[in-house]
Short mmCIF file of C-alpha atoms in Angstrom, two decimals:
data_model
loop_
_atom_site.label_atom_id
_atom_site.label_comp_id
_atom_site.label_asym_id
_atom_site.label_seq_id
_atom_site.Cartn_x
_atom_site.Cartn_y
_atom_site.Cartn_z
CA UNK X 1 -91.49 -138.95 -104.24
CA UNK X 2 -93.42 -142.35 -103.13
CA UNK X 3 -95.78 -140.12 -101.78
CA UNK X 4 -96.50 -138.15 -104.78
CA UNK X 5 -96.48 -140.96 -106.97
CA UNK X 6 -99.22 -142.75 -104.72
CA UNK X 7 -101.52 -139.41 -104.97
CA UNK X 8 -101.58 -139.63 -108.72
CA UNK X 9 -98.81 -137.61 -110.24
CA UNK X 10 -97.13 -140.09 -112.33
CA UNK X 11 -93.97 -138.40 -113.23
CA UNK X 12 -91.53 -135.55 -111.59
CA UNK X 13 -91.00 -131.90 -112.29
CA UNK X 14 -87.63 -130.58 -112.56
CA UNK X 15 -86.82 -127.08 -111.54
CA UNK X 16 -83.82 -125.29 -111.93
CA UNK X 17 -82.30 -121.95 -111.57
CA UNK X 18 -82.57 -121.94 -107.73
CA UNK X 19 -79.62 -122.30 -104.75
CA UNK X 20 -80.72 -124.91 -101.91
CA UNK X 21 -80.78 -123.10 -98.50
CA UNK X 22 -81.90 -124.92 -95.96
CA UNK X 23 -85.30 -124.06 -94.08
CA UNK X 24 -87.21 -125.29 -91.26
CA UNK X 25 -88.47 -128.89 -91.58
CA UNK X 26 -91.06 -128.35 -88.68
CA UNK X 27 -92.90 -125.38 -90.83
CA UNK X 28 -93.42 -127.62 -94.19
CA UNK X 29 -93.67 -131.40 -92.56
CA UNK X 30 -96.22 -130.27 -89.82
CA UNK X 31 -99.55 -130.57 -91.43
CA UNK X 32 -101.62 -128.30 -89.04
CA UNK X 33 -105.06 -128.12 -89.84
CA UNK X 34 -105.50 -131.44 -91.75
CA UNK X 35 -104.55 -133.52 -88.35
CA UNK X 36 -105.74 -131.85 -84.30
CA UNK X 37 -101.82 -132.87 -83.91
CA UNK X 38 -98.97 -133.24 -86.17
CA UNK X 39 -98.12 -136.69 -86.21
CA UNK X 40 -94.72 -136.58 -87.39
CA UNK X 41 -93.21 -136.31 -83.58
CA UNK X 42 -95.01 -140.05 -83.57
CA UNK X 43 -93.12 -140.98 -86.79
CA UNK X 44 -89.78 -139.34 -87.72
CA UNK X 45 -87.51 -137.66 -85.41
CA UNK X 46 -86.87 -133.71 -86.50
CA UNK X 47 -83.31 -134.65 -87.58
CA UNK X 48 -84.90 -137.49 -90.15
CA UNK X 49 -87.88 -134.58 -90.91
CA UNK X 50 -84.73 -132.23 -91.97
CA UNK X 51 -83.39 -134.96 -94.25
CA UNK X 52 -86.41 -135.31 -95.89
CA UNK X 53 -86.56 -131.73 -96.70
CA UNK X 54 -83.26 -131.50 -97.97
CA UNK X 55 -84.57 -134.55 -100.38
CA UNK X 56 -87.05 -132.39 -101.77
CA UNK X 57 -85.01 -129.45 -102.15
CA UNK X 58 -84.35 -128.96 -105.77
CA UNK X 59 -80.56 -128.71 -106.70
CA UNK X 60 -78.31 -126.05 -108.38
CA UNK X 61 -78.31 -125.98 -112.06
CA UNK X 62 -77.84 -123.87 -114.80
CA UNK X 63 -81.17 -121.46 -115.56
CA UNK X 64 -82.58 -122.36 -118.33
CA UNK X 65 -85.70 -120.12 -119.70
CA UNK X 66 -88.21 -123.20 -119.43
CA UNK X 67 -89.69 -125.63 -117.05
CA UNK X 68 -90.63 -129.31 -118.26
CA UNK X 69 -94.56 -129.23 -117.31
CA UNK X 70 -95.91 -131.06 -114.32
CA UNK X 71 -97.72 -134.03 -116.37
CA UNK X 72 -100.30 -136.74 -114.55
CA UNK X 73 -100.09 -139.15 -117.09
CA UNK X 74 -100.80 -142.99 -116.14
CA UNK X 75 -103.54 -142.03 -113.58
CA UNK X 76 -105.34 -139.29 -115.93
CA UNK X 77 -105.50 -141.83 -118.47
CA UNK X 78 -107.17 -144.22 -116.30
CA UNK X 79 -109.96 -141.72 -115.15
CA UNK X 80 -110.54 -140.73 -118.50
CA UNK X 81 -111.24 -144.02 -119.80
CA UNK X 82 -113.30 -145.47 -117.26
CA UNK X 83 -115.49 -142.18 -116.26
CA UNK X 84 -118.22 -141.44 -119.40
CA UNK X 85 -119.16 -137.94 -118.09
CA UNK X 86 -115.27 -136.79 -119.06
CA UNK X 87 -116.12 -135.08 -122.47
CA UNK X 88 -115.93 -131.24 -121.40
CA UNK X 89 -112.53 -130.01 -120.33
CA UNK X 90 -111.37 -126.80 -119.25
CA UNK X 91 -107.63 -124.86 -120.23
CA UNK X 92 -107.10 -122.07 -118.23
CA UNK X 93 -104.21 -120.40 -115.90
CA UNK X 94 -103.88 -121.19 -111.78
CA UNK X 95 -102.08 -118.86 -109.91
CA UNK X 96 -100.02 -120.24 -106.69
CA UNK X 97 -99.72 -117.65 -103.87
CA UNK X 98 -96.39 -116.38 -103.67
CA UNK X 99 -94.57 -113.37 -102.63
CA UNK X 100 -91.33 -114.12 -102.86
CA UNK X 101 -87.70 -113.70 -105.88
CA UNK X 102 -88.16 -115.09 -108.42
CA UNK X 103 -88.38 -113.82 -112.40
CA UNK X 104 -91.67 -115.05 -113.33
CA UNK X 105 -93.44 -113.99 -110.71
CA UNK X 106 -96.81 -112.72 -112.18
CA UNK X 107 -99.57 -110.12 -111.41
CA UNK X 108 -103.07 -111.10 -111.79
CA UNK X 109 -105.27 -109.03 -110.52
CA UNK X 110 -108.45 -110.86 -111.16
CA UNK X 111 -106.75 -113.79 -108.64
CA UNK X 112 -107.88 -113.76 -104.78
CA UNK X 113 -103.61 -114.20 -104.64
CA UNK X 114 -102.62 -111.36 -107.11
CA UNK X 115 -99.47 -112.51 -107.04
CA UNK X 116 -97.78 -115.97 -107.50
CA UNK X 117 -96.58 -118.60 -110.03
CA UNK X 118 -98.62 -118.96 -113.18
CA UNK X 119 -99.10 -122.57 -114.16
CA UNK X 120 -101.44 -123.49 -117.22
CA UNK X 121 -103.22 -126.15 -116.40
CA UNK X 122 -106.08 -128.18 -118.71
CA UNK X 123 -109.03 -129.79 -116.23
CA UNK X 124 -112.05 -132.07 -116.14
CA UNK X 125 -114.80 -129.82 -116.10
CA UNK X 126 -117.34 -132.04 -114.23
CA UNK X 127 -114.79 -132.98 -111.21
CA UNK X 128 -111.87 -130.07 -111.85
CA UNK X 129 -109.57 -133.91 -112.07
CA UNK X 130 -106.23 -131.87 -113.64
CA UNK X 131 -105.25 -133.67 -116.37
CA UNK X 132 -101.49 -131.59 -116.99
CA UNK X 133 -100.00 -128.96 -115.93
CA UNK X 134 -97.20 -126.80 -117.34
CA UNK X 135 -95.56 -123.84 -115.19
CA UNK X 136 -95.52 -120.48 -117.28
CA UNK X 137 -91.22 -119.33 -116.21
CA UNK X 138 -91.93 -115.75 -118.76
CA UNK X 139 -90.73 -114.99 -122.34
CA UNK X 140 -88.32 -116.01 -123.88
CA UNK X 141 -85.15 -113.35 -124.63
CA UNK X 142 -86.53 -109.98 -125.62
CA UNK X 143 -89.17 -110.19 -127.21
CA UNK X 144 -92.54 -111.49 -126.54
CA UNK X 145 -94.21 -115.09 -128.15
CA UNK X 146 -96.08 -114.84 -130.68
CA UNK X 147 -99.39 -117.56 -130.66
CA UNK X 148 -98.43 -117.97 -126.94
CA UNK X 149 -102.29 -119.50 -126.48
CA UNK X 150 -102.63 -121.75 -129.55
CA UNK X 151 -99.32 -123.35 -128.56
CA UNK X 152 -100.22 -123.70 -124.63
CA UNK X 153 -103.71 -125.21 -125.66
CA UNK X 154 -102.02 -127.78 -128.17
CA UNK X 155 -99.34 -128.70 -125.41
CA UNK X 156 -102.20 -128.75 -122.94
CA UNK X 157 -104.70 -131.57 -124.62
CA UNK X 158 -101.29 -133.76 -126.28
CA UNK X 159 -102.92 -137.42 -126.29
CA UNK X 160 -106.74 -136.50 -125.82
CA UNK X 161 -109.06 -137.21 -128.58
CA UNK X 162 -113.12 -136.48 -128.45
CA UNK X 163 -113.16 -134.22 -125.64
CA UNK X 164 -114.57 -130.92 -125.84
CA UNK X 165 -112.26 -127.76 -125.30
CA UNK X 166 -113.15 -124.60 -123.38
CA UNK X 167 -110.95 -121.94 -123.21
CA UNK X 168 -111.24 -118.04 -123.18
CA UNK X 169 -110.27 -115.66 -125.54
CA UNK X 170 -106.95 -115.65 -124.99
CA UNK X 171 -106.68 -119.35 -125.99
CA UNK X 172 -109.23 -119.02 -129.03
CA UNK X 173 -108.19 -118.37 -132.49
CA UNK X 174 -109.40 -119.92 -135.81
CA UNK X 175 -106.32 -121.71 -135.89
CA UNK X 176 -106.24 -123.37 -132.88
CA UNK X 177 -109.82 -124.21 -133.68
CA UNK X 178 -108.76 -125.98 -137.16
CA UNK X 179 -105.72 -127.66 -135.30
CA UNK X 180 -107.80 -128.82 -132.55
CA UNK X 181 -110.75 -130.43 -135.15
CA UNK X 182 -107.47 -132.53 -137.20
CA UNK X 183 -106.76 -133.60 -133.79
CA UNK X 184 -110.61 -135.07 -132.98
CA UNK X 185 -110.83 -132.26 -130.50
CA UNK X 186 -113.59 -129.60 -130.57
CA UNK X 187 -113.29 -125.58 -129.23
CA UNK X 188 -115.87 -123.39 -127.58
CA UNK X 189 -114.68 -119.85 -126.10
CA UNK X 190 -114.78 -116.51 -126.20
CA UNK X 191 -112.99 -114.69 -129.20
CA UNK X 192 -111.50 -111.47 -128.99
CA UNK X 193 -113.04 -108.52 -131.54
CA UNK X 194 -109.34 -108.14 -133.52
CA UNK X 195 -109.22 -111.02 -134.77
CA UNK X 196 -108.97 -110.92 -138.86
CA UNK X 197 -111.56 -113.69 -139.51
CA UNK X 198 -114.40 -112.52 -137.88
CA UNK X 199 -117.16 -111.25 -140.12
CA UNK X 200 -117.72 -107.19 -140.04
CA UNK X 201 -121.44 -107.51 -139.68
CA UNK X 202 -120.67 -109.70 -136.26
CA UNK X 203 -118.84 -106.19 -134.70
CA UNK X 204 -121.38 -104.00 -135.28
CA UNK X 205 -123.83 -103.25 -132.26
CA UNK X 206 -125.42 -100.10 -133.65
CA UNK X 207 -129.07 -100.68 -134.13
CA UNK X 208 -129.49 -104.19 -132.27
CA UNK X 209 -131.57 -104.98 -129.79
CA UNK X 210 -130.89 -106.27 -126.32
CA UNK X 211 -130.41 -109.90 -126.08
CA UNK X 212 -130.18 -110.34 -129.99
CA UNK X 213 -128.08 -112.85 -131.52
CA UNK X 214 -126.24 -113.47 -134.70
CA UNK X 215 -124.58 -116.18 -136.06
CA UNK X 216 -122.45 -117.07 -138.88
CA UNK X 217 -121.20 -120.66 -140.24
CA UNK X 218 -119.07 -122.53 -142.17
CA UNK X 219 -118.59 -125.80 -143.06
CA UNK X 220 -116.78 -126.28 -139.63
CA UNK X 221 -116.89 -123.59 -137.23
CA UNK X 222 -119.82 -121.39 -135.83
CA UNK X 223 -119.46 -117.67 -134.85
CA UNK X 224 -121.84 -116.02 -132.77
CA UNK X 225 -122.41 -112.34 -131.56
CA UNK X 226 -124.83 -111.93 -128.73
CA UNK X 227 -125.51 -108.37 -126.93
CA UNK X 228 -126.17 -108.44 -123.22
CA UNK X 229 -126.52 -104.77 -122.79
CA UNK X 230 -127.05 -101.57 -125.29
CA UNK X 231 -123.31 -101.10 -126.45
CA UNK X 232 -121.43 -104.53 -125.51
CA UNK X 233 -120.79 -107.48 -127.90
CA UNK X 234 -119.87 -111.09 -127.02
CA UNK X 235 -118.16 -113.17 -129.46
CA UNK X 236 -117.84 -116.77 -128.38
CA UNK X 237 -116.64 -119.73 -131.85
CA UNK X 238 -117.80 -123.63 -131.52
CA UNK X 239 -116.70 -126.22 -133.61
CA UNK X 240 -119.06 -128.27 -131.47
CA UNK X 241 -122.67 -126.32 -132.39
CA UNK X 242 -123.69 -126.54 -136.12
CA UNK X 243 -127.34 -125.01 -135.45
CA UNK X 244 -128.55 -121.21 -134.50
CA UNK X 245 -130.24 -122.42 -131.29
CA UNK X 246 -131.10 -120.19 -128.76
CA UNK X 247 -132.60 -120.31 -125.12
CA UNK X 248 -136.01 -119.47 -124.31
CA UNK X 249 -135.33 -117.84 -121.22
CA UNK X 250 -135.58 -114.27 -120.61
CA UNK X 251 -132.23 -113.53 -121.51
CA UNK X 252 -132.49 -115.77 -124.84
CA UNK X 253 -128.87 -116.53 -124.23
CA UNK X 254 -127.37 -118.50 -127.43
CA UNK X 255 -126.79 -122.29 -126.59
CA UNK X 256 -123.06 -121.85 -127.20
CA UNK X 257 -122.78 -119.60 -124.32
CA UNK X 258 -124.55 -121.47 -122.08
CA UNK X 259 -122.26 -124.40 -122.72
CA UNK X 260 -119.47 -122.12 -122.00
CA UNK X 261 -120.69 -120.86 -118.90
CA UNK X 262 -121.44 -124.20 -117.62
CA UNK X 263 -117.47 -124.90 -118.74
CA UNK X 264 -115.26 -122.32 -118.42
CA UNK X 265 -114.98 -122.58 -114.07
CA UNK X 266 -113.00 -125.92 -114.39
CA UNK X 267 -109.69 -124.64 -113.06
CA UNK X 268 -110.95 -121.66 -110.83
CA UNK X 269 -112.85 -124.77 -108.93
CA UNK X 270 -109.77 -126.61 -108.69
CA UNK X 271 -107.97 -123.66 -107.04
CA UNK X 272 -111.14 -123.30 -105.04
CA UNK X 273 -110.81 -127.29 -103.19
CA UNK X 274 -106.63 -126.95 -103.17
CA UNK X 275 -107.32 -124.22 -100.86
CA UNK X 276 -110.11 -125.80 -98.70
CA UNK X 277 -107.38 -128.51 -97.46
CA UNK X 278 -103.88 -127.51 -98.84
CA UNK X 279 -100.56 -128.70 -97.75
CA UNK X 280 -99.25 -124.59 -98.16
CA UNK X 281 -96.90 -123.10 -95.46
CA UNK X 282 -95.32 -120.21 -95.79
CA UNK X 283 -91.76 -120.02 -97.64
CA UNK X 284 -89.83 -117.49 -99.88
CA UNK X 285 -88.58 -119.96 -102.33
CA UNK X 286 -90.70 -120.90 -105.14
CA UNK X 287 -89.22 -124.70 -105.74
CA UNK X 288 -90.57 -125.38 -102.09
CA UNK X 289 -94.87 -123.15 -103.26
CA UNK X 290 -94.48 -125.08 -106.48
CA UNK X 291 -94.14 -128.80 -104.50
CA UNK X 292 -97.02 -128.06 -102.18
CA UNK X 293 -98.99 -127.04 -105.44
CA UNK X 294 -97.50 -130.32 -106.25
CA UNK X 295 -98.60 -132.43 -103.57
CA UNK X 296 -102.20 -130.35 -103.26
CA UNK X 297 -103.09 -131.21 -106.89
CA UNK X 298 -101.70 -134.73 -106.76
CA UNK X 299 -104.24 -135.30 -103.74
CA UNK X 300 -107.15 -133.92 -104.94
CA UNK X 301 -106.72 -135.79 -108.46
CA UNK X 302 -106.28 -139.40 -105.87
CA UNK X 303 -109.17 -138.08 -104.21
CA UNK X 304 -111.60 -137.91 -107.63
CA UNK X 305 -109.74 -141.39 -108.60
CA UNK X 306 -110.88 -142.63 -105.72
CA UNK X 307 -114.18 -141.53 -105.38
CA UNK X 308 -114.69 -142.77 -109.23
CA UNK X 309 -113.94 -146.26 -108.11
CA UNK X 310 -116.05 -146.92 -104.80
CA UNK X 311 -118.98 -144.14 -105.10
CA UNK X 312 -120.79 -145.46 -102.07
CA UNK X 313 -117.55 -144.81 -99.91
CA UNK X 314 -118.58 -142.11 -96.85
CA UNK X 315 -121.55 -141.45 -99.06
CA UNK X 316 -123.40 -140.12 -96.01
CA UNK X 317 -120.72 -137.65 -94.67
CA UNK X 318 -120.96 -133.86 -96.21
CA UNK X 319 -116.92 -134.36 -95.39
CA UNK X 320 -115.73 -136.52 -97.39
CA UNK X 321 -112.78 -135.06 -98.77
CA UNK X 322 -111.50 -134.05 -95.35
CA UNK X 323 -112.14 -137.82 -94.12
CA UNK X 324 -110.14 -138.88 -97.46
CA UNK X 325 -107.42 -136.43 -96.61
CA UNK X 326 -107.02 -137.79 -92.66
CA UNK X 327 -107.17 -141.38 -93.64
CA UNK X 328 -104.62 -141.24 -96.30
CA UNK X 329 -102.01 -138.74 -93.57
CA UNK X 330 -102.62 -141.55 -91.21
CA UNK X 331 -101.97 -144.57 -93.50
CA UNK X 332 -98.90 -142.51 -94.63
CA UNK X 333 -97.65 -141.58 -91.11
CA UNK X 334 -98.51 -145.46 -89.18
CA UNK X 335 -96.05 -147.39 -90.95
CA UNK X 336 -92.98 -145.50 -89.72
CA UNK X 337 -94.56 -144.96 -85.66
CA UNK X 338 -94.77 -148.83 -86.19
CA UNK X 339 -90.71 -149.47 -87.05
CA UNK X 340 -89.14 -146.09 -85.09
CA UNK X 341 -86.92 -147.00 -83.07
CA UNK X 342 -86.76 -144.49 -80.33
CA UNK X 343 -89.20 -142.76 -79.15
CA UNK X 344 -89.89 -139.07 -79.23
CA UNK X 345 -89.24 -136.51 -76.85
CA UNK X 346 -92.93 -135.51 -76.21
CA UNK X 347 -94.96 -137.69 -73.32
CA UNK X 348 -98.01 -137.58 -75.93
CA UNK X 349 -96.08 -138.71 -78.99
CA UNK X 350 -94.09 -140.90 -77.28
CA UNK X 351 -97.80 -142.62 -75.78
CA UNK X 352 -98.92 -142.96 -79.06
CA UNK X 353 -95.29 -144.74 -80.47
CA UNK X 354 -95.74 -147.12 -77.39
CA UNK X 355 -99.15 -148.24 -77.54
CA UNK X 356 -98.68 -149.09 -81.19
CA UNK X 357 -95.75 -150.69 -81.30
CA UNK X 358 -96.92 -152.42 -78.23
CA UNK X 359 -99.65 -154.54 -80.70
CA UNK X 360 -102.40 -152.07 -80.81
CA UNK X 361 -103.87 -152.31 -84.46
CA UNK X 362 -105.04 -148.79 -85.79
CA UNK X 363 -107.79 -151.49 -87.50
CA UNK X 364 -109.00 -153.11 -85.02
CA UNK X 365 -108.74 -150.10 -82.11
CA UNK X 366 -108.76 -146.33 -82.58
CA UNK X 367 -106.55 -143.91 -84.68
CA UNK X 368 -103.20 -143.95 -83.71
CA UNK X 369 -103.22 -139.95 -84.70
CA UNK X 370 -105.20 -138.59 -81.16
CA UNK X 371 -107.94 -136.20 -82.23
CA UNK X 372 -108.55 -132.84 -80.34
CA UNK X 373 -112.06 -132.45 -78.81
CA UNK X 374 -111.58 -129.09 -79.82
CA UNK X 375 -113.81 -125.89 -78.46
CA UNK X 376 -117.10 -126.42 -76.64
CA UNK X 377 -120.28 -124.01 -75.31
CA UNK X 378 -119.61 -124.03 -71.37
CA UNK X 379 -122.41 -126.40 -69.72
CA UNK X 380 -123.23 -123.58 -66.95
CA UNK X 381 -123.52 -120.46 -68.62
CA UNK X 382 -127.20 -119.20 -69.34
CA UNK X 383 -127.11 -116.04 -71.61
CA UNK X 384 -123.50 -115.86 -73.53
CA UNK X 385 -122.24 -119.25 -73.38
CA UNK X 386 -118.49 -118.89 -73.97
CA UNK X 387 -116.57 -121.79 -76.07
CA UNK X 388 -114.43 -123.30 -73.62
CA UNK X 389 -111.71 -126.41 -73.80
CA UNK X 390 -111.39 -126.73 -70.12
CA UNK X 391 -113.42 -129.95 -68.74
CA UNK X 392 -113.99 -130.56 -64.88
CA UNK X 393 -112.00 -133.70 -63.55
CA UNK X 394 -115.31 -135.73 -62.06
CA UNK X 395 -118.08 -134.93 -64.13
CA UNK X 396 -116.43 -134.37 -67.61
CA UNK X 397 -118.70 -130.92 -68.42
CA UNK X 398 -117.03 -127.91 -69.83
CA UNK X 399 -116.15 -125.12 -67.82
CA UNK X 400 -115.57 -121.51 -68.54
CA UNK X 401 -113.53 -119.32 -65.98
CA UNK X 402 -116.72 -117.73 -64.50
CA UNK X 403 -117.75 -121.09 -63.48
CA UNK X 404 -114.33 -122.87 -61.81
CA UNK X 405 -113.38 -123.22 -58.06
CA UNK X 406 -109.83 -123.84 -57.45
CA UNK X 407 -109.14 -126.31 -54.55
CA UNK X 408 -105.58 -127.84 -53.32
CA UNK X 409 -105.52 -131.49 -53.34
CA UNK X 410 -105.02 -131.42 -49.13
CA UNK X 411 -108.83 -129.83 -49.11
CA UNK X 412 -110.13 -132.55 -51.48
CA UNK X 413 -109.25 -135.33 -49.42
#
C-alpha cells in the first residue's frame, strides 16, 4: 500500500466476491522487463516476497453487485491546480486484459484485448493524467440501467468545475449536458440519431452535399449535423461553441468536431503508455489484473506529477519515462538490500547485498540493480553480423560461434 500511495493513488479499492488462493510470488514481484535483473533476490527473500502477496490478496466477503471506484484524489487535485493547460478532459471506458472467471467480464471488440475488466475512467486530455476511476462489476438484478452514461459521467467529474467534457455518444444526452452546465462543466460529443431532442431537419441527409454542415442553437447548447460522405450523418452537441464556425480546409470540418477529435483519445492514450511499461503478469484472478492496473495507472499519474514539477528533468533523453520507471524500482528496492539480513542464495544477488551493505552509496557509485549489456553485432563477422552476448576474455569484443576457438587452460599457459 506505501507503494501505491507514493505513485499517486491516494486512497484504496476494495474488492469483494473473490476466495484468496495463493499464487506464485516470483511471477507478480519479478518485474522483468522494467529492470535487466529482478532485484528482489537483492531485497526480500521469496518467503518475505510470498507474504507480501498474501498482503495484497483481497479477502473473502460477501458479493455485493458494486465496486467502490478506484479514486486519485489528493494528487489529482494538486495537478489540476497547478498545471493551466488542464481544461479538456476525456470520459471514456479502459479495458484490462483478462481471460479469466469472473461475472463482469466484458467483450469489446473494438479493444486490442477484446476481453477484460471494464473500468470507466475520466482523463486529462493533454497528458492522459487519470483523474478517477470506477470499475464497471455489470447490471444490477435483471434488468438493465437505465441513464447508465449520464450517471457514470456525473460520478466521473464529482469535484471538477471549468473543465471541458468529452465523451462519446454513449455518454451524451441533453440531460447530462444541462446537469453538467449547473455544475460549471461544459460537454462536447457525439450524439446518437434517437435521441427525442434533436431537431428533424438535423436527420435528414437527402439532398445535402458532401461536407455540408448544419447547426442549430439555443440559448445553451449547440447541435450540429455534418456529412462526411453521400448517406452518413454526424451529430456531435457543445455547450462550449455558441458560433456556426467552420474550417477552411478541404474537408470544412465544423470547429466542434475538430475539438472533439483533438479530445476524445484521452483514455485510449493512457491504455496506450500502461502498456509500454506495465507491471502485468499473467494470473486468472481478477483482484490480482485489477492491482497491476492499479499500480500501472498510479505510476504513470507520479510520472506526469513529476514531470509537471521539474520539466528540465532528463529533458534530453527520448526515454524518459523508462528512466523514471528504473529510478523509482531502484529507490523502492535499495532500502531493504541495505537492512536484509541474510543474504540471498544467488552469487550475483548476494554480490550486490554485500557491496552495499558494505558502505557503497548507490549516490555516490553505480546502481546497486546490475544492468545487462544485453545483445550485440559480433565484431568479426563481415556480411550477416549475428547479435551475440558472448565477449572474448582478453580483448572484451563480441563473438559469435563462427568466430570462437576453444582452448583448455593447460594450452594457455
Amino acid at each position: 500500500m506505501n507503494c501505491v500511495l507514493m505513485l499517486g493513488c491516494s486512497s484504496w479499492p476494495v474488492f469483494t466476491g473473490q476466495d484468496t488462493n495463493r499464487f506464485s510470488a516470483s511471477g507478480v514481484i519479478n518485474p522483468d522487463g522494467i529492470f535487466s535483473e529482478p532485484p528482489c533476490p537483492t531485497s526480500v527473500s521469496m518467503k518475505s516476497a510470498g507474504r507480501f502477496v498474501l498482503t495484497i490478496s483481497f479477502p473473502d466477503a460477501v458479493r455485493t453487485s458494486w465496486l467502490p471506484s478506484a479514486r486519485w484524489g489528493i494528487c489529482g487535485r494538486i495537478v489540476w491546480s497547478c498545471s493551466s493547460t488542464q481544461a479538456d478532459i476525456c470520459v471514456d471506458e479502459q479495458l484490462v486484459p483478462f481471460r479469466g472467471r469472473c461475472d463482469f467480464k466484458q467483450y469489446i471488440p473494438t479493444k486490442p484485448a477484446k476481453y477484460g475488466l471494464k473500468i470507466w475512467a475520466v482523463c486529462d486530455v493533454e497528458t492522459s493524467y487519470a483523474w478517477r476511476l470506477q470499475v464497471y462489476t455489470g447490471k444490477a438484478g435483471d434488468r438493465a440501467e437505465v441513464n447508465q452514461g449520464m450517471r457514470v459521467a456525473l460520478e466521473l467529474t464529482q469535484g471538477l468545475q471549468g473543465n471541458v467534457v468529452t465523451c462519446d455518444n454513449f455518454f451524451t444526452s441533453f440531460a447530462l449536458a444541462e446537469e453538467l452546465l449547473r455544475r460549471k462543466l461544459a460537454l462536447v460529443g457525439t450524439i446518437r440519431k434517437n435521441k427525442p431532442e434533436l431537431p428533424p431537419r438535423l436527420l435528414q441527409t437527402r439532398g445535402r452535399a458532401v461536407f455540408s454542415s448544419a447547426f442549430a442553437f439555443t440559448l445553451t447548447h449547440t447541435l450540429v449535423s455534418y456529412v462526411p460522405r453521400r448517406g452518413k450523418n454526424v451529430l456531435l452537441m457543445s455547450t462550449k461553441h455558441r458560433t456556426p464556425d467552420v474550417s477552411e480546409e478541404g474537408k470544412r470540418k465544423p470547429v466542434i468536431i475538430q475539438d472533439y477529435n483533438r479530445c476524445k483519445g484521452g483514455v485510449d492514450n493512457l491504455d496506450k503508455v500502461v502498456g509500454t511499461y506495465s507491471y502485468r503478469r499473467k494470473t486468472n484472478r481478477w483482484p490480482v489484473a485489477l492491482f497491476h492496473n492499479l499500480l500501472d495507472v498510479s505510476l504513470y499519474n507520479s510520472y506526469v506529477l513529476w514531470t509537471a514539477i521539474d520539466p528540465s528533468w532528463k529533458q534530453q533523453k527520448d526515454y524518459k519515462r523508462r528512466l523514471y520507471v528504473e529510478e523509482v524500482g531502484e529507490a523502492l528496492v535499495n532500502p531493504h538490500i541495505l537492512k536484509r539480513g541474510r543474504l540471498p542464495r544467488s552469487s550475483g544477488a548476494a554480490d550486490i547485498v554485500t557491496s552495499a551493505q558494505s558502505g557503497q552509496s548507490a549516490a555516490a557509485g553505480p546502481a546497486l540493480i546490475p544492468k545487462s549489456k544485453g545483445r550485440r553485432p559480433c565484431d568479426f563477422c563481415d556480411e550477416k553480423r549475428r547479435r551475440v552476448v558472448g565477449t572474448c576474455c582478453k580483448c572484451g569484443k563480441s563473438t559469435c560461434k563462427d568466430h570462437i576457438l576453444f582452448i583448455c587452460s593447460l594450452c594457455v599457459n
